[in-house]
Amino acid sequence: MAGRVGWPRRRTGTGSESAVYSLRSEQDVRSAYQRYGGELLGFAHNALDDRQLAEEVVQETFLRAWRSAPSYDERRSGLRTWLYAIARHVVADARRRRSARPQLTDREAEGTERQEPAGEAGDSFDRLLMRIELDEALQRLTPDHRQVITDVHLLGRTCAELAEELGVPASTVRSRLYYAVRVLRGILEENGWLAP
C-alpha cells in the first residue's frame, strides 16, 4: 500500500447539520451520510486498499444502519461510533469474501495494479476504532472511576501514588479501580465492543 488516502474527517457545523443523532427518517440517513460518509470511505479504503470495494462497504454500512435503526440507542453510543462499528464488521466481511476468491496467477495479476493491503493498515484502523469506542465508554463513567482508570491503566501510575495525590487510602483507590473496570467492561460488552 502506497500510503493513506486523505478523506474528509468529521464535519462540524451549526444547526441541523451538526445534530445528526439517529437514522429514524430518510432525511436522518442523508444527513448522516453527508456528515460521516467521507470519513467512513477513507476508513474502508485505507483498510482494504480498493476504492470500489470501499464504496461498497460504505453503502452496505448505511444499509445495515438503516435496517437496524430501531435498535440504535443514542444513550449507549454516539451515531458516529455506531456507524464505525458497523463499518468495521462490513470491512471484515469484505476481507473474508476477498480472501475466499481464487488467487490470480502472476501472469493474470500483471494486468492489475491493485495490491493486497498490508496487515498493519487494517490493524491501525482497528486500533483507531477501539480508541474511539474506549473514549466513548470512558465518558460514561463517573469522574472518580474515569480518573482512576486513566491514571492507573493508561498513564501507568500505581494505586499508592494516586492515593497519595488524592489524599485517600490506597485501598480506596484499589476499590475504585476494581469497580471502575467492572463498569467499563459492562459498557463495552453492552455495546458489543468486547469479544465474548
Short mmCIF file of N, CA and C in Angstrom, two decimals:
data_model
loop_
_atom_site.label_atom_id
_atom_site.label_comp_id
_atom_site.label_asym_id
_atom_site.label_seq_id
_atom_site.Cartn_x
_atom_site.Cartn_y
_atom_site.Cartn_z
N MET A 1 0.85 -1.17 0.00
CA MET A 1 0.00 0.00 0.00
C MET A 1 0.89 1.23 0.00
N ALA A 2 0.62 2.17 -0.88
CA ALA A 2 1.48 3.33 -1.05
C ALA A 2 1.40 4.28 0.12
N GLY A 3 0.28 4.39 0.74
CA GLY A 3 0.12 5.30 1.87
C GLY A 3 -1.34 5.57 2.11
N ARG A 4 -1.62 6.25 3.16
CA ARG A 4 -3.00 6.53 3.50
C ARG A 4 -3.58 7.58 2.57
N VAL A 5 -4.83 7.42 2.29
CA VAL A 5 -5.54 8.37 1.48
C VAL A 5 -6.20 9.37 2.41
N GLY A 6 -6.08 10.64 2.11
CA GLY A 6 -6.72 11.65 2.95
C GLY A 6 -8.17 11.82 2.56
N TRP A 7 -9.08 11.62 3.46
CA TRP A 7 -10.51 11.76 3.20
C TRP A 7 -11.06 12.78 4.17
N PRO A 8 -12.20 13.35 3.86
CA PRO A 8 -12.78 14.33 4.77
C PRO A 8 -13.03 13.70 6.14
N ARG A 9 -12.72 14.41 7.16
CA ARG A 9 -12.96 13.95 8.51
C ARG A 9 -14.30 14.45 8.99
N ARG A 10 -14.59 14.17 10.24
CA ARG A 10 -15.86 14.54 10.84
C ARG A 10 -16.12 16.03 10.64
N ARG A 11 -17.25 16.32 10.05
CA ARG A 11 -17.59 17.70 9.79
C ARG A 11 -18.19 18.33 11.03
N THR A 12 -17.91 19.60 11.18
CA THR A 12 -18.56 20.33 12.25
C THR A 12 -19.36 21.43 11.61
N GLY A 13 -20.45 21.74 12.17
CA GLY A 13 -21.29 22.77 11.59
C GLY A 13 -22.26 23.28 12.62
N THR A 14 -23.20 24.04 12.15
CA THR A 14 -24.21 24.58 13.04
C THR A 14 -25.57 24.12 12.59
N GLY A 15 -26.52 24.29 13.43
CA GLY A 15 -27.89 23.96 13.08
C GLY A 15 -28.11 22.48 12.94
N SER A 16 -29.03 22.14 12.03
CA SER A 16 -29.42 20.73 11.90
C SER A 16 -28.31 19.86 11.34
N GLU A 17 -27.35 20.46 10.58
CA GLU A 17 -26.28 19.65 10.02
C GLU A 17 -25.46 18.97 11.11
N SER A 18 -25.26 19.65 12.23
CA SER A 18 -24.44 19.05 13.28
C SER A 18 -25.26 18.20 14.25
N ALA A 19 -26.59 18.18 14.09
CA ALA A 19 -27.44 17.47 15.04
C ALA A 19 -27.96 16.17 14.44
N VAL A 20 -27.06 15.31 13.98
CA VAL A 20 -27.45 14.00 13.45
C VAL A 20 -27.30 13.00 14.58
N TYR A 21 -28.41 12.55 15.14
CA TYR A 21 -28.36 11.67 16.30
C TYR A 21 -29.00 10.31 16.04
N SER A 22 -29.70 10.17 14.92
CA SER A 22 -30.39 8.90 14.68
C SER A 22 -30.51 8.68 13.18
N LEU A 23 -31.12 7.57 12.83
CA LEU A 23 -31.41 7.25 11.44
C LEU A 23 -32.89 6.91 11.31
N ARG A 24 -33.73 7.65 12.00
CA ARG A 24 -35.17 7.33 12.03
C ARG A 24 -35.89 7.71 10.75
N SER A 25 -35.39 8.69 10.03
CA SER A 25 -36.06 9.12 8.81
C SER A 25 -35.06 9.10 7.66
N GLU A 26 -35.60 9.23 6.46
CA GLU A 26 -34.74 9.27 5.28
C GLU A 26 -33.82 10.49 5.34
N GLN A 27 -34.33 11.60 5.85
CA GLN A 27 -33.50 12.81 5.99
C GLN A 27 -32.35 12.58 6.97
N ASP A 28 -32.62 11.83 8.06
CA ASP A 28 -31.56 11.50 9.02
C ASP A 28 -30.45 10.72 8.33
N VAL A 29 -30.82 9.76 7.48
CA VAL A 29 -29.83 8.94 6.78
C VAL A 29 -29.02 9.82 5.83
N ARG A 30 -29.71 10.72 5.10
CA ARG A 30 -29.00 11.62 4.19
C ARG A 30 -28.01 12.51 4.96
N SER A 31 -28.47 13.04 6.09
CA SER A 31 -27.60 13.90 6.90
C SER A 31 -26.41 13.13 7.45
N ALA A 32 -26.67 11.91 7.92
CA ALA A 32 -25.58 11.07 8.45
C ALA A 32 -24.59 10.73 7.34
N TYR A 33 -25.10 10.46 6.15
CA TYR A 33 -24.22 10.14 5.03
C TYR A 33 -23.36 11.34 4.67
N GLN A 34 -23.98 12.53 4.63
CA GLN A 34 -23.22 13.74 4.34
C GLN A 34 -22.15 13.98 5.40
N ARG A 35 -22.50 13.73 6.63
CA ARG A 35 -21.60 14.03 7.73
C ARG A 35 -20.48 13.00 7.89
N TYR A 36 -20.81 11.70 7.75
CA TYR A 36 -19.85 10.65 8.05
C TYR A 36 -19.41 9.82 6.85
N GLY A 37 -20.08 9.97 5.71
CA GLY A 37 -19.77 9.13 4.55
C GLY A 37 -18.33 9.24 4.08
N GLY A 38 -17.81 10.46 4.05
CA GLY A 38 -16.43 10.66 3.58
C GLY A 38 -15.40 9.99 4.47
N GLU A 39 -15.57 10.16 5.78
CA GLU A 39 -14.58 9.55 6.67
C GLU A 39 -14.73 8.04 6.72
N LEU A 40 -15.95 7.53 6.58
CA LEU A 40 -16.13 6.08 6.51
C LEU A 40 -15.51 5.52 5.23
N LEU A 41 -15.62 6.29 4.14
CA LEU A 41 -14.98 5.86 2.89
C LEU A 41 -13.47 5.81 3.06
N GLY A 42 -12.91 6.80 3.72
CA GLY A 42 -11.47 6.79 3.98
C GLY A 42 -11.06 5.62 4.85
N PHE A 43 -11.87 5.36 5.88
CA PHE A 43 -11.61 4.23 6.77
C PHE A 43 -11.60 2.93 5.97
N ALA A 44 -12.63 2.73 5.15
CA ALA A 44 -12.74 1.49 4.38
C ALA A 44 -11.63 1.38 3.33
N HIS A 45 -11.34 2.49 2.66
CA HIS A 45 -10.30 2.46 1.63
C HIS A 45 -8.94 2.15 2.23
N ASN A 46 -8.63 2.77 3.34
CA ASN A 46 -7.34 2.51 3.98
C ASN A 46 -7.25 1.09 4.52
N ALA A 47 -8.38 0.52 4.91
CA ALA A 47 -8.38 -0.85 5.42
C ALA A 47 -8.29 -1.87 4.29
N LEU A 48 -8.86 -1.54 3.11
CA LEU A 48 -8.95 -2.52 2.02
C LEU A 48 -8.06 -2.20 0.83
N ASP A 49 -7.62 -0.97 0.70
CA ASP A 49 -6.81 -0.51 -0.43
C ASP A 49 -7.50 -0.80 -1.77
N ASP A 50 -8.79 -0.55 -1.80
CA ASP A 50 -9.58 -0.78 -3.00
C ASP A 50 -10.74 0.20 -2.99
N ARG A 51 -10.69 1.21 -3.85
CA ARG A 51 -11.69 2.29 -3.84
C ARG A 51 -13.10 1.75 -4.08
N GLN A 52 -13.26 0.91 -5.08
CA GLN A 52 -14.58 0.39 -5.41
C GLN A 52 -15.14 -0.44 -4.25
N LEU A 53 -14.32 -1.29 -3.69
CA LEU A 53 -14.77 -2.10 -2.56
C LEU A 53 -15.08 -1.22 -1.36
N ALA A 54 -14.30 -0.16 -1.16
CA ALA A 54 -14.56 0.77 -0.06
C ALA A 54 -15.91 1.46 -0.23
N GLU A 55 -16.24 1.85 -1.45
CA GLU A 55 -17.54 2.47 -1.71
C GLU A 55 -18.67 1.49 -1.41
N GLU A 56 -18.48 0.23 -1.79
CA GLU A 56 -19.48 -0.79 -1.48
C GLU A 56 -19.63 -0.97 0.03
N VAL A 57 -18.52 -0.90 0.76
CA VAL A 57 -18.55 -1.03 2.21
C VAL A 57 -19.38 0.11 2.82
N VAL A 58 -19.18 1.34 2.35
CA VAL A 58 -19.93 2.48 2.89
C VAL A 58 -21.42 2.31 2.60
N GLN A 59 -21.75 1.91 1.39
CA GLN A 59 -23.16 1.68 1.05
C GLN A 59 -23.77 0.61 1.95
N GLU A 60 -23.05 -0.49 2.11
CA GLU A 60 -23.55 -1.59 2.95
C GLU A 60 -23.66 -1.14 4.41
N THR A 61 -22.72 -0.30 4.86
CA THR A 61 -22.77 0.20 6.24
C THR A 61 -24.04 0.99 6.47
N PHE A 62 -24.38 1.91 5.57
CA PHE A 62 -25.58 2.71 5.75
C PHE A 62 -26.85 1.88 5.55
N LEU A 63 -26.78 0.88 4.68
CA LEU A 63 -27.93 -0.01 4.51
C LEU A 63 -28.18 -0.79 5.80
N ARG A 64 -27.13 -1.35 6.39
CA ARG A 64 -27.29 -2.08 7.65
C ARG A 64 -27.74 -1.15 8.77
N ALA A 65 -27.19 0.05 8.79
CA ALA A 65 -27.59 1.01 9.82
C ALA A 65 -29.06 1.38 9.67
N TRP A 66 -29.52 1.57 8.44
CA TRP A 66 -30.92 1.92 8.19
C TRP A 66 -31.83 0.78 8.66
N ARG A 67 -31.44 -0.46 8.32
CA ARG A 67 -32.25 -1.62 8.73
C ARG A 67 -32.25 -1.81 10.24
N SER A 68 -31.14 -1.45 10.90
CA SER A 68 -31.03 -1.64 12.34
C SER A 68 -31.38 -0.39 13.14
N ALA A 69 -31.84 0.65 12.47
CA ALA A 69 -32.11 1.94 13.14
C ALA A 69 -33.00 1.79 14.38
N PRO A 70 -34.04 0.95 14.37
CA PRO A 70 -34.85 0.84 15.57
C PRO A 70 -34.09 0.32 16.80
N SER A 71 -33.01 -0.43 16.56
CA SER A 71 -32.25 -0.97 17.69
C SER A 71 -31.17 -0.01 18.18
N TYR A 72 -30.94 1.09 17.43
CA TYR A 72 -29.91 2.05 17.84
C TYR A 72 -30.40 2.86 19.04
N ASP A 73 -29.54 2.95 20.05
CA ASP A 73 -29.87 3.70 21.27
C ASP A 73 -28.77 4.74 21.49
N GLU A 74 -29.11 6.01 21.28
CA GLU A 74 -28.11 7.07 21.41
C GLU A 74 -27.55 7.21 22.82
N ARG A 75 -28.20 6.61 23.81
CA ARG A 75 -27.67 6.64 25.18
C ARG A 75 -26.50 5.68 25.34
N ARG A 76 -26.43 4.66 24.49
CA ARG A 76 -25.36 3.66 24.59
C ARG A 76 -24.11 4.05 23.83
N SER A 77 -24.28 4.72 22.68
CA SER A 77 -23.11 5.16 21.91
C SER A 77 -23.54 6.26 20.95
N GLY A 78 -22.57 7.05 20.53
CA GLY A 78 -22.83 8.09 19.54
C GLY A 78 -23.08 7.46 18.18
N LEU A 79 -23.78 8.19 17.32
CA LEU A 79 -24.09 7.69 15.99
C LEU A 79 -22.81 7.39 15.21
N ARG A 80 -21.83 8.26 15.31
CA ARG A 80 -20.56 8.06 14.60
C ARG A 80 -19.89 6.76 15.03
N THR A 81 -19.83 6.52 16.31
CA THR A 81 -19.21 5.30 16.82
C THR A 81 -19.99 4.07 16.36
N TRP A 82 -21.31 4.17 16.39
CA TRP A 82 -22.16 3.05 15.96
C TRP A 82 -21.91 2.75 14.49
N LEU A 83 -21.84 3.80 13.65
CA LEU A 83 -21.58 3.59 12.22
C LEU A 83 -20.20 2.97 11.99
N TYR A 84 -19.20 3.41 12.75
CA TYR A 84 -17.86 2.83 12.62
C TYR A 84 -17.87 1.36 13.03
N ALA A 85 -18.62 1.02 14.06
CA ALA A 85 -18.69 -0.39 14.48
C ALA A 85 -19.31 -1.24 13.37
N ILE A 86 -20.36 -0.72 12.73
CA ILE A 86 -20.98 -1.44 11.61
C ILE A 86 -19.98 -1.55 10.47
N ALA A 87 -19.30 -0.44 10.15
CA ALA A 87 -18.34 -0.43 9.05
C ALA A 87 -17.21 -1.43 9.30
N ARG A 88 -16.80 -1.54 10.54
CA ARG A 88 -15.73 -2.48 10.87
C ARG A 88 -16.16 -3.92 10.55
N HIS A 89 -17.41 -4.26 10.85
CA HIS A 89 -17.91 -5.59 10.53
C HIS A 89 -18.03 -5.79 9.02
N VAL A 90 -18.47 -4.74 8.30
CA VAL A 90 -18.60 -4.84 6.85
C VAL A 90 -17.22 -5.00 6.21
N VAL A 91 -16.22 -4.27 6.71
CA VAL A 91 -14.85 -4.41 6.21
C VAL A 91 -14.36 -5.84 6.44
N ALA A 92 -14.62 -6.38 7.62
CA ALA A 92 -14.20 -7.75 7.92
C ALA A 92 -14.87 -8.74 6.96
N ASP A 93 -16.16 -8.52 6.69
CA ASP A 93 -16.87 -9.38 5.73
C ASP A 93 -16.24 -9.27 4.34
N ALA A 94 -15.92 -8.04 3.93
CA ALA A 94 -15.32 -7.83 2.61
C ALA A 94 -13.95 -8.52 2.52
N ARG A 95 -13.18 -8.46 3.59
CA ARG A 95 -11.88 -9.14 3.60
C ARG A 95 -12.05 -10.65 3.47
N ARG A 96 -13.03 -11.19 4.18
CA ARG A 96 -13.27 -12.64 4.10
C ARG A 96 -13.69 -13.04 2.69
N ARG A 97 -14.59 -12.26 2.10
CA ARG A 97 -15.03 -12.58 0.73
C ARG A 97 -13.85 -12.51 -0.24
N ARG A 98 -13.03 -11.48 -0.08
CA ARG A 98 -11.89 -11.32 -0.99
C ARG A 98 -10.89 -12.45 -0.82
N SER A 99 -10.64 -12.88 0.40
CA SER A 99 -9.67 -13.95 0.62
C SER A 99 -10.22 -15.30 0.16
N ALA A 100 -11.53 -15.43 0.04
CA ALA A 100 -12.12 -16.69 -0.41
C ALA A 100 -12.07 -16.82 -1.93
N ARG A 101 -11.84 -15.70 -2.62
CA ARG A 101 -11.75 -15.76 -4.09
C ARG A 101 -10.49 -16.49 -4.50
N PRO A 102 -10.52 -17.15 -5.65
CA PRO A 102 -9.31 -17.81 -6.14
C PRO A 102 -8.21 -16.77 -6.39
N GLN A 103 -6.98 -17.13 -6.04
CA GLN A 103 -5.85 -16.22 -6.25
C GLN A 103 -5.47 -16.20 -7.72
N LEU A 104 -5.11 -15.00 -8.21
CA LEU A 104 -4.66 -14.86 -9.60
C LEU A 104 -3.24 -15.38 -9.72
N THR A 105 -2.94 -15.95 -10.88
CA THR A 105 -1.56 -16.33 -11.14
C THR A 105 -0.76 -15.07 -11.42
N ASP A 106 0.56 -15.16 -11.41
CA ASP A 106 1.40 -13.98 -11.67
C ASP A 106 1.08 -13.38 -13.03
N ARG A 107 0.85 -14.22 -14.02
CA ARG A 107 0.54 -13.74 -15.37
C ARG A 107 -0.78 -12.98 -15.38
N GLU A 108 -1.80 -13.51 -14.68
CA GLU A 108 -3.09 -12.83 -14.61
C GLU A 108 -3.00 -11.53 -13.83
N ALA A 109 -2.17 -11.51 -12.81
CA ALA A 109 -2.05 -10.34 -11.96
C ALA A 109 -1.24 -9.22 -12.60
N GLU A 110 -0.45 -9.52 -13.66
CA GLU A 110 0.36 -8.49 -14.30
C GLU A 110 -0.47 -7.32 -14.77
N GLY A 111 -1.66 -7.58 -15.24
CA GLY A 111 -2.51 -6.52 -15.77
C GLY A 111 -3.20 -5.69 -14.70
N THR A 112 -3.13 -6.09 -13.47
CA THR A 112 -3.81 -5.35 -12.41
C THR A 112 -2.81 -4.54 -11.61
N GLU A 113 -3.26 -3.37 -11.14
CA GLU A 113 -2.39 -2.51 -10.35
C GLU A 113 -2.71 -2.62 -8.87
N ARG A 114 -3.81 -3.27 -8.55
CA ARG A 114 -4.25 -3.35 -7.16
C ARG A 114 -3.34 -4.27 -6.36
N GLN A 115 -2.98 -3.85 -5.16
CA GLN A 115 -2.17 -4.67 -4.27
C GLN A 115 -3.00 -5.04 -3.07
N GLU A 116 -2.69 -6.17 -2.49
CA GLU A 116 -3.37 -6.56 -1.26
C GLU A 116 -2.94 -5.62 -0.14
N PRO A 117 -3.84 -5.29 0.76
CA PRO A 117 -3.48 -4.36 1.83
C PRO A 117 -2.49 -4.99 2.80
N ALA A 118 -1.64 -4.15 3.35
CA ALA A 118 -0.72 -4.62 4.39
C ALA A 118 -1.52 -4.88 5.64
N GLY A 119 -1.19 -5.93 6.37
CA GLY A 119 -1.92 -6.25 7.59
C GLY A 119 -1.83 -5.14 8.61
N GLU A 120 -0.74 -4.39 8.58
CA GLU A 120 -0.56 -3.31 9.54
C GLU A 120 -1.61 -2.23 9.36
N ALA A 121 -2.03 -1.95 8.12
CA ALA A 121 -3.01 -0.89 7.88
C ALA A 121 -4.34 -1.26 8.53
N GLY A 122 -4.79 -2.50 8.34
CA GLY A 122 -6.04 -2.92 8.96
C GLY A 122 -5.95 -2.88 10.47
N ASP A 123 -4.79 -3.28 11.00
CA ASP A 123 -4.61 -3.24 12.45
C ASP A 123 -4.66 -1.83 12.98
N SER A 124 -4.08 -0.87 12.25
CA SER A 124 -4.08 0.51 12.74
C SER A 124 -5.50 1.05 12.79
N PHE A 125 -6.35 0.67 11.85
CA PHE A 125 -7.73 1.15 11.87
C PHE A 125 -8.52 0.48 12.97
N ASP A 126 -8.22 -0.78 13.23
CA ASP A 126 -8.87 -1.45 14.35
C ASP A 126 -8.51 -0.76 15.66
N ARG A 127 -7.22 -0.38 15.77
CA ARG A 127 -6.80 0.33 16.98
C ARG A 127 -7.48 1.69 17.09
N LEU A 128 -7.62 2.40 15.96
CA LEU A 128 -8.30 3.69 15.97
C LEU A 128 -9.74 3.53 16.42
N LEU A 129 -10.43 2.55 15.88
CA LEU A 129 -11.81 2.34 16.25
C LEU A 129 -11.93 1.95 17.71
N MET A 130 -11.00 1.12 18.20
CA MET A 130 -11.03 0.75 19.61
C MET A 130 -10.82 1.97 20.50
N ARG A 131 -9.92 2.89 20.08
CA ARG A 131 -9.71 4.11 20.87
C ARG A 131 -10.97 4.95 20.91
N ILE A 132 -11.66 5.06 19.79
CA ILE A 132 -12.92 5.83 19.75
C ILE A 132 -13.94 5.18 20.68
N GLU A 133 -14.07 3.86 20.59
CA GLU A 133 -15.03 3.15 21.43
C GLU A 133 -14.67 3.28 22.90
N LEU A 134 -13.39 3.14 23.23
CA LEU A 134 -12.94 3.25 24.62
C LEU A 134 -13.19 4.65 25.15
N ASP A 135 -12.90 5.66 24.35
CA ASP A 135 -13.13 7.05 24.78
C ASP A 135 -14.61 7.27 25.08
N GLU A 136 -15.47 6.77 24.21
CA GLU A 136 -16.90 6.94 24.44
C GLU A 136 -17.34 6.20 25.70
N ALA A 137 -16.81 5.01 25.92
CA ALA A 137 -17.16 4.25 27.12
C ALA A 137 -16.65 4.94 28.37
N LEU A 138 -15.43 5.49 28.32
CA LEU A 138 -14.89 6.21 29.48
C LEU A 138 -15.73 7.42 29.85
N GLN A 139 -16.31 8.07 28.84
CA GLN A 139 -17.14 9.25 29.11
C GLN A 139 -18.40 8.89 29.89
N ARG A 140 -18.79 7.63 29.86
CA ARG A 140 -19.99 7.19 30.59
C ARG A 140 -19.70 6.85 32.04
N LEU A 141 -18.42 6.80 32.42
CA LEU A 141 -18.06 6.51 33.81
C LEU A 141 -18.19 7.76 34.67
N THR A 142 -18.27 7.55 36.00
CA THR A 142 -18.24 8.69 36.91
C THR A 142 -16.85 9.31 36.85
N PRO A 143 -16.72 10.58 37.22
CA PRO A 143 -15.39 11.21 37.18
C PRO A 143 -14.34 10.47 38.02
N ASP A 144 -14.71 9.96 39.19
CA ASP A 144 -13.76 9.23 40.02
C ASP A 144 -13.29 7.95 39.34
N HIS A 145 -14.22 7.20 38.76
CA HIS A 145 -13.87 5.97 38.07
C HIS A 145 -13.02 6.26 36.84
N ARG A 146 -13.41 7.29 36.08
CA ARG A 146 -12.65 7.65 34.88
C ARG A 146 -11.22 8.04 35.26
N GLN A 147 -11.06 8.81 36.34
CA GLN A 147 -9.73 9.24 36.75
C GLN A 147 -8.84 8.06 37.14
N VAL A 148 -9.39 7.14 37.93
CA VAL A 148 -8.56 6.04 38.40
C VAL A 148 -8.16 5.12 37.24
N ILE A 149 -9.06 4.86 36.31
CA ILE A 149 -8.71 4.02 35.16
C ILE A 149 -7.68 4.72 34.28
N THR A 150 -7.89 5.99 34.03
CA THR A 150 -6.96 6.74 33.20
C THR A 150 -5.57 6.79 33.83
N ASP A 151 -5.52 7.14 35.12
CA ASP A 151 -4.22 7.28 35.78
C ASP A 151 -3.49 5.94 35.92
N VAL A 152 -4.20 4.90 36.31
CA VAL A 152 -3.54 3.62 36.57
C VAL A 152 -3.28 2.84 35.27
N HIS A 153 -4.32 2.67 34.45
CA HIS A 153 -4.16 1.81 33.28
C HIS A 153 -3.56 2.52 32.08
N LEU A 154 -3.85 3.80 31.90
CA LEU A 154 -3.35 4.48 30.72
C LEU A 154 -2.06 5.26 30.99
N LEU A 155 -1.93 5.81 32.19
CA LEU A 155 -0.73 6.59 32.50
C LEU A 155 0.30 5.79 33.28
N GLY A 156 -0.05 4.59 33.73
CA GLY A 156 0.90 3.70 34.39
C GLY A 156 1.23 4.07 35.83
N ARG A 157 0.37 4.83 36.46
CA ARG A 157 0.63 5.19 37.85
C ARG A 157 0.19 4.05 38.76
N THR A 158 0.76 4.01 39.97
CA THR A 158 0.36 3.00 40.93
C THR A 158 -0.81 3.52 41.76
N CYS A 159 -1.53 2.59 42.36
CA CYS A 159 -2.64 2.98 43.25
C CYS A 159 -2.12 3.81 44.42
N ALA A 160 -0.93 3.45 44.92
CA ALA A 160 -0.35 4.17 46.05
C ALA A 160 -0.04 5.62 45.67
N GLU A 161 0.52 5.82 44.48
CA GLU A 161 0.82 7.19 44.02
C GLU A 161 -0.45 8.02 43.91
N LEU A 162 -1.46 7.43 43.30
CA LEU A 162 -2.72 8.15 43.11
C LEU A 162 -3.39 8.42 44.45
N ALA A 163 -3.33 7.46 45.36
CA ALA A 163 -3.93 7.64 46.68
C ALA A 163 -3.26 8.79 47.42
N GLU A 164 -1.95 8.86 47.34
CA GLU A 164 -1.23 9.95 48.00
C GLU A 164 -1.63 11.31 47.42
N GLU A 165 -1.75 11.36 46.11
CA GLU A 165 -2.13 12.61 45.45
C GLU A 165 -3.55 13.04 45.84
N LEU A 166 -4.45 12.06 45.91
CA LEU A 166 -5.85 12.37 46.22
C LEU A 166 -6.10 12.52 47.72
N GLY A 167 -5.17 12.06 48.53
CA GLY A 167 -5.35 12.15 49.98
C GLY A 167 -6.35 11.13 50.52
N VAL A 168 -6.39 9.96 49.89
CA VAL A 168 -7.28 8.88 50.33
C VAL A 168 -6.43 7.63 50.53
N PRO A 169 -6.94 6.65 51.27
CA PRO A 169 -6.18 5.40 51.44
C PRO A 169 -6.01 4.67 50.11
N ALA A 170 -4.91 3.95 49.98
CA ALA A 170 -4.65 3.17 48.77
C ALA A 170 -5.75 2.13 48.54
N SER A 171 -6.31 1.61 49.62
CA SER A 171 -7.40 0.62 49.48
C SER A 171 -8.61 1.25 48.79
N THR A 172 -8.85 2.52 49.03
CA THR A 172 -9.97 3.21 48.38
C THR A 172 -9.73 3.30 46.88
N VAL A 173 -8.49 3.62 46.50
CA VAL A 173 -8.16 3.71 45.08
C VAL A 173 -8.27 2.34 44.44
N ARG A 174 -7.79 1.28 45.11
CA ARG A 174 -7.91 -0.08 44.56
C ARG A 174 -9.37 -0.48 44.40
N SER A 175 -10.21 -0.11 45.37
CA SER A 175 -11.63 -0.41 45.29
C SER A 175 -12.28 0.33 44.12
N ARG A 176 -11.95 1.61 43.97
CA ARG A 176 -12.48 2.39 42.84
C ARG A 176 -12.05 1.77 41.52
N LEU A 177 -10.80 1.36 41.46
CA LEU A 177 -10.28 0.76 40.24
C LEU A 177 -11.02 -0.54 39.91
N TYR A 178 -11.23 -1.36 40.91
CA TYR A 178 -11.94 -2.63 40.70
C TYR A 178 -13.33 -2.38 40.12
N TYR A 179 -14.09 -1.48 40.77
CA TYR A 179 -15.45 -1.21 40.31
C TYR A 179 -15.47 -0.46 38.98
N ALA A 180 -14.49 0.40 38.77
CA ALA A 180 -14.43 1.13 37.50
C ALA A 180 -14.20 0.17 36.34
N VAL A 181 -13.31 -0.79 36.54
CA VAL A 181 -13.04 -1.78 35.48
C VAL A 181 -14.29 -2.62 35.22
N ARG A 182 -15.00 -3.01 36.28
CA ARG A 182 -16.23 -3.79 36.10
C ARG A 182 -17.27 -3.02 35.31
N VAL A 183 -17.46 -1.74 35.66
CA VAL A 183 -18.44 -0.92 34.96
C VAL A 183 -18.02 -0.71 33.51
N LEU A 184 -16.74 -0.41 33.29
CA LEU A 184 -16.24 -0.20 31.93
C LEU A 184 -16.41 -1.45 31.09
N ARG A 185 -16.10 -2.60 31.66
CA ARG A 185 -16.27 -3.87 30.94
C ARG A 185 -17.74 -4.08 30.58
N GLY A 186 -18.62 -3.77 31.51
CA GLY A 186 -20.05 -3.90 31.24
C GLY A 186 -20.51 -3.01 30.08
N ILE A 187 -20.00 -1.77 30.05
CA ILE A 187 -20.35 -0.84 28.97
C ILE A 187 -19.84 -1.38 27.64
N LEU A 188 -18.61 -1.84 27.62
CA LEU A 188 -18.03 -2.35 26.38
C LEU A 188 -18.76 -3.61 25.90
N GLU A 189 -19.13 -4.49 26.82
CA GLU A 189 -19.87 -5.70 26.44
C GLU A 189 -21.27 -5.34 25.95
N GLU A 190 -21.90 -4.40 26.65
CA GLU A 190 -23.26 -3.98 26.29
C GLU A 190 -23.30 -3.45 24.86
N ASN A 191 -22.25 -2.76 24.44
CA ASN A 191 -22.20 -2.20 23.10
C ASN A 191 -21.61 -3.15 22.08
N GLY A 192 -21.27 -4.37 22.50
CA GLY A 192 -20.71 -5.35 21.59
C GLY A 192 -19.28 -5.06 21.19
N TRP A 193 -18.56 -4.31 22.03
CA TRP A 193 -17.19 -3.91 21.70
C TRP A 193 -16.17 -4.87 22.29
N LEU A 194 -16.60 -5.83 23.06
CA LEU A 194 -15.68 -6.85 23.58
C LEU A 194 -16.09 -8.18 22.99
N ALA A 195 -15.11 -8.94 22.61
CA ALA A 195 -15.41 -10.28 22.10
C ALA A 195 -15.91 -11.13 23.25
N PRO A 196 -16.88 -12.01 23.01
CA PRO A 196 -17.43 -12.84 24.09
C PRO A 196 -16.39 -13.79 24.65
#
